[in-house]
Amino acid sequence: MTGASRRSARGRIKSSSFPGGDEGSDSLPYPPSIRRGKGKELVSIGAFKTNLKILIGLIILGIIVIYFVINRLVRHGLLYDESQKPRVITPFPAPKLMDLSMFQGEHKESLYWGTYRPHVYFGVRARTPLSLVAGLMWLGVKDEMYVMRHFCENSDDLSTFGWREHNGRDFGRQELVENDMILETSFVKSKGDSLGYGGDWAVRIDVKNKGLNDDVKRSAHLFFYLADEGGNVLNLGHDNLDFQGSSLLVSGSREDVGDWQIHLKSQNQLETHYSGFKTPHIYNLSDLVQQNLALQARKFGRLQLSDTSEDSSNIYIFQISGRLPFTIDIPFVSGIKGESSNMEKRLTSLTGLPLSDLLKKKRKEFDTKFEECFNLSEKHDSETLGVGKTAIANMLGGIGYFYGQSKIHVPKSTQPESRNDFLLYWPAELYTAVPSRPFFPRGFLWDEGFHQLLIWRWDFRITLDIVGHWLDLLNIDGWIPREQILGAEALSKVPEEFVVQYPSNGNPPTLFLVIRDLIDALRMEKFIASEKDEVLSFLERASVRLDAWFQWFNTSQKGKEIGSYFWHGRDNTTTRELNPKTLSSGLDDYPRASHPSEDERHVDLRCWMYLAADCMHSITELLGKNDKLSKEDYNSTAKLLSNFNLLNQMHYDSDHGAYFDFGNHTEKVKLIWKEVIQENGQLSRQLLRKTFGKPKLQLVPHVGYVSFFPFISRIIPHDSPILEKQLVLLSNRSILWSDYGIVSLAKTSSMYMKRNTEHDAPYWRGPIWMNMNYMILSSLHHYSIGNFLPSTW
């Protein structure tokens, strides 16, 4: 429109210069009294100016509309520029460790299926985000009421549960004892003739009376389920209602394992029922079962599932009831091609006597490997051996696989359009051991280093796989979220206020413990040539990530003094904690400076940084890195942090003969009851912190685990009198020694066994922690083999 107006005006001005007008024009000549073209030119210019204003207005309006459309698209991820992604949720730009060839092929397939659901009493899944998931529930009795057992809970009061044997790959046997009933669950894998990825597997469940008197007949109700997390439809077997010793429970098809079936076989008289559900969630399965049972009980007075299923069910639960004792075998076969004879052969090999023989073979192999791994040339009593086997079995049986996105804290001010105070980390998988099946059935960064000190001696490839998964979680700044709560099942076990992770907070870099062990093993030639190549290949790719992790600590957690560090994340405004917790240190309520500040110096973090720097220097030497500057940087940092005189200047208290934190501290802090008016106007009685003395910068006088980090790190020279003072403290029954190990905080401490809040029982204020006792014992061994310990020890 504007262009047309401009062309029209220019044409008419030009044509009006001729007295008679354009030839062929239908316009009349202007009157002589008027300059030619003047009136028409004024009209055209006025229209042009008006149209220009409209044009500019439309352009501005268009820009505003485009801005809001693009902004909306960006917020919804439709036009998202990866380069503009916030750094905290940007992956580290380096090749992933899990892409190494050592983690592909046979290794990856051999670990595909496993008991990777540590939060339930018994569960099976694959190491893939949307897996087939199997599990077991049963009806227990508490306070003369039926209760459903599914998730590991301390409140269930089972007298025993845990793995008796587990090899981390294809076999595990677990015992669960509740009242007068014992459930023994066994899991075994078999590649055999299977054409499905990961092969076949079988579950055996033995249910028997706890006592010797089998004349007392009682019933047991088990609930075995299979769910497809991807929502794929499962096909119910036709003969499940008429169990005659063998039954096809359910079948289906998946891209990873092909056509598959799962069967039930037993020589006992059993009754079976089922229920099918269609739901994307499996974390609430026990609720669905209980609701179904309750409805049936109200309607028909029977404690059995409804024998119904929803359309396109992706979950089937099978109730198996019978008189004790009874045994059931549940084989899973994959990669089915339709040949019935081969199918029968595969089913037979995973049930009955063949399965019994296979399980016996696996148990024997476990015992043999246990003796070989831990060099048990000496004779040990059966109880000692049993404890050792249970320890390694539960560590391996507690390994889980998780998939999801962590929630990372960001201030709301940085994202004004959002109501949330968090961003989502990228979708990630994690293969890891867990600290506690009932209480912490998920990955914790600082715990994992201790776990791997044991696991690598059993199977170093599993350790490399796990450490690789953790290091692949590194973001572009070199930070790893310390607690991994991935997936709906993991989230269901964590209070909302503890889900969000803070990118300013670290966690002890304990993975360097196992890396140091592996380097020592390389130097001592404990690996054969092919194994050595795998470890070196792993360290080669891991080094760039480990460097970034180290640099994050070395910059974000450094203190005011050269060679000092402090754990970030302590709450300096709390009125409820006797001593503000230091969750990032892993030693949660261990007493630190009473008033958190940036003047703090934490002796344990200093020692962790020494370990990391020394380890990184060893890696650069081992790999023959040409980057001399990097090598020298690590070497100089390690020398600085192992400088005994500087360490003593910053942390040693000669009066106590112990190493302490430094910070703004007073001992005159108590929890007292106060009446407080709440926001709703109601009066409540609360236990609040009160300070009776002014804090000052000083060493924090609490002897405990933190005090022994220089000893644990072997920084103390063998000929220093300070070494002997550490031994005197450790051996003093009035301070730290007990019949069961070194306690976490001295019995003479003002904080010993003190609650930190009204509801927080003492955690690192007296209770004994095995990992720290191990590190103390390891250092005792180190000093003793060099004949550095006094003869009195």
PDB file of C-alpha atoms in Angstrom, residues 47 104 127 142 186 195 199 274 284 339 341 401 416 442 499 506 508 523 580 585 624 657 722 735 744 776:
ATOM      1  CA  ALA A  47      -1.453  10.765   2.844  1.00  0.00           C
ATOM      2  CA  GLN A 104      29.234 -51.986  25.420  1.00  0.00           C
ATOM      3  CA  ARG A 127      19.038 -51.208  32.947  1.00  0.00           C
ATOM      4  CA  LYS A 142       0.987 -56.776  62.581  1.00  0.00           C
ATOM      5  CA  SER A 186      16.410 -66.528  44.640  1.00  0.00           C
ATOM      6  CA  LEU A 195      17.569 -64.938  21.558  1.00  0.00           C
ATOM      7  CA  GLY A 199      18.761 -63.633  28.126  1.00  0.00           C
ATOM      8  CA  TYR A 274      -5.108 -61.862  39.330  1.00  0.00           C
ATOM      9  CA  ASN A 284       1.683 -47.039  44.207  1.00  0.00           C
ATOM     10  CA  GLU A 339       9.452 -73.167  18.331  1.00  0.00           C
ATOM     11  CA  SER A 341      10.149 -77.709  21.694  1.00  0.00           C
ATOM     12  CA  TYR A 401      19.274 -48.564  38.366  1.00  0.00           C
ATOM     13  CA  PRO A 416      10.386 -14.387  37.049  1.00  0.00           C
ATOM     14  CA  ARG A 442      18.961 -44.008  46.073  1.00  0.00           C
ATOM     15  CA  VAL A 499      14.369 -33.140  46.865  1.00  0.00           C
ATOM     16  CA  GLY A 506      29.433 -30.152  47.401  1.00  0.00           C
ATOM     17  CA  PRO A 508      33.179 -35.317  49.861  1.00  0.00           C
ATOM     18  CA  ARG A 523      51.395 -50.119  40.322  1.00  0.00           C
ATOM     19  CA  PRO A 580      23.663 -25.739  62.201  1.00  0.00           C
ATOM     20  CA  SER A 585      30.160 -32.685  54.452  1.00  0.00           C
ATOM     21  CA  GLY A 624      52.182 -39.875  30.826  1.00  0.00           C
ATOM     22  CA  GLY A 657      46.503 -33.017  71.099  1.00  0.00           C
ATOM     23  CA  ILE A 722      51.559 -35.796  67.351  1.00  0.00           C
ATOM     24  CA  ILE A 735      36.928 -40.543  75.054  1.00  0.00           C
ATOM     25  CA  SER A 744      31.925 -40.490  66.121  1.00  0.00           C
ATOM     26  CA  ILE A 776      41.066 -45.309  60.776  1.00  0.00           C
TER      27      ILE A 776
END
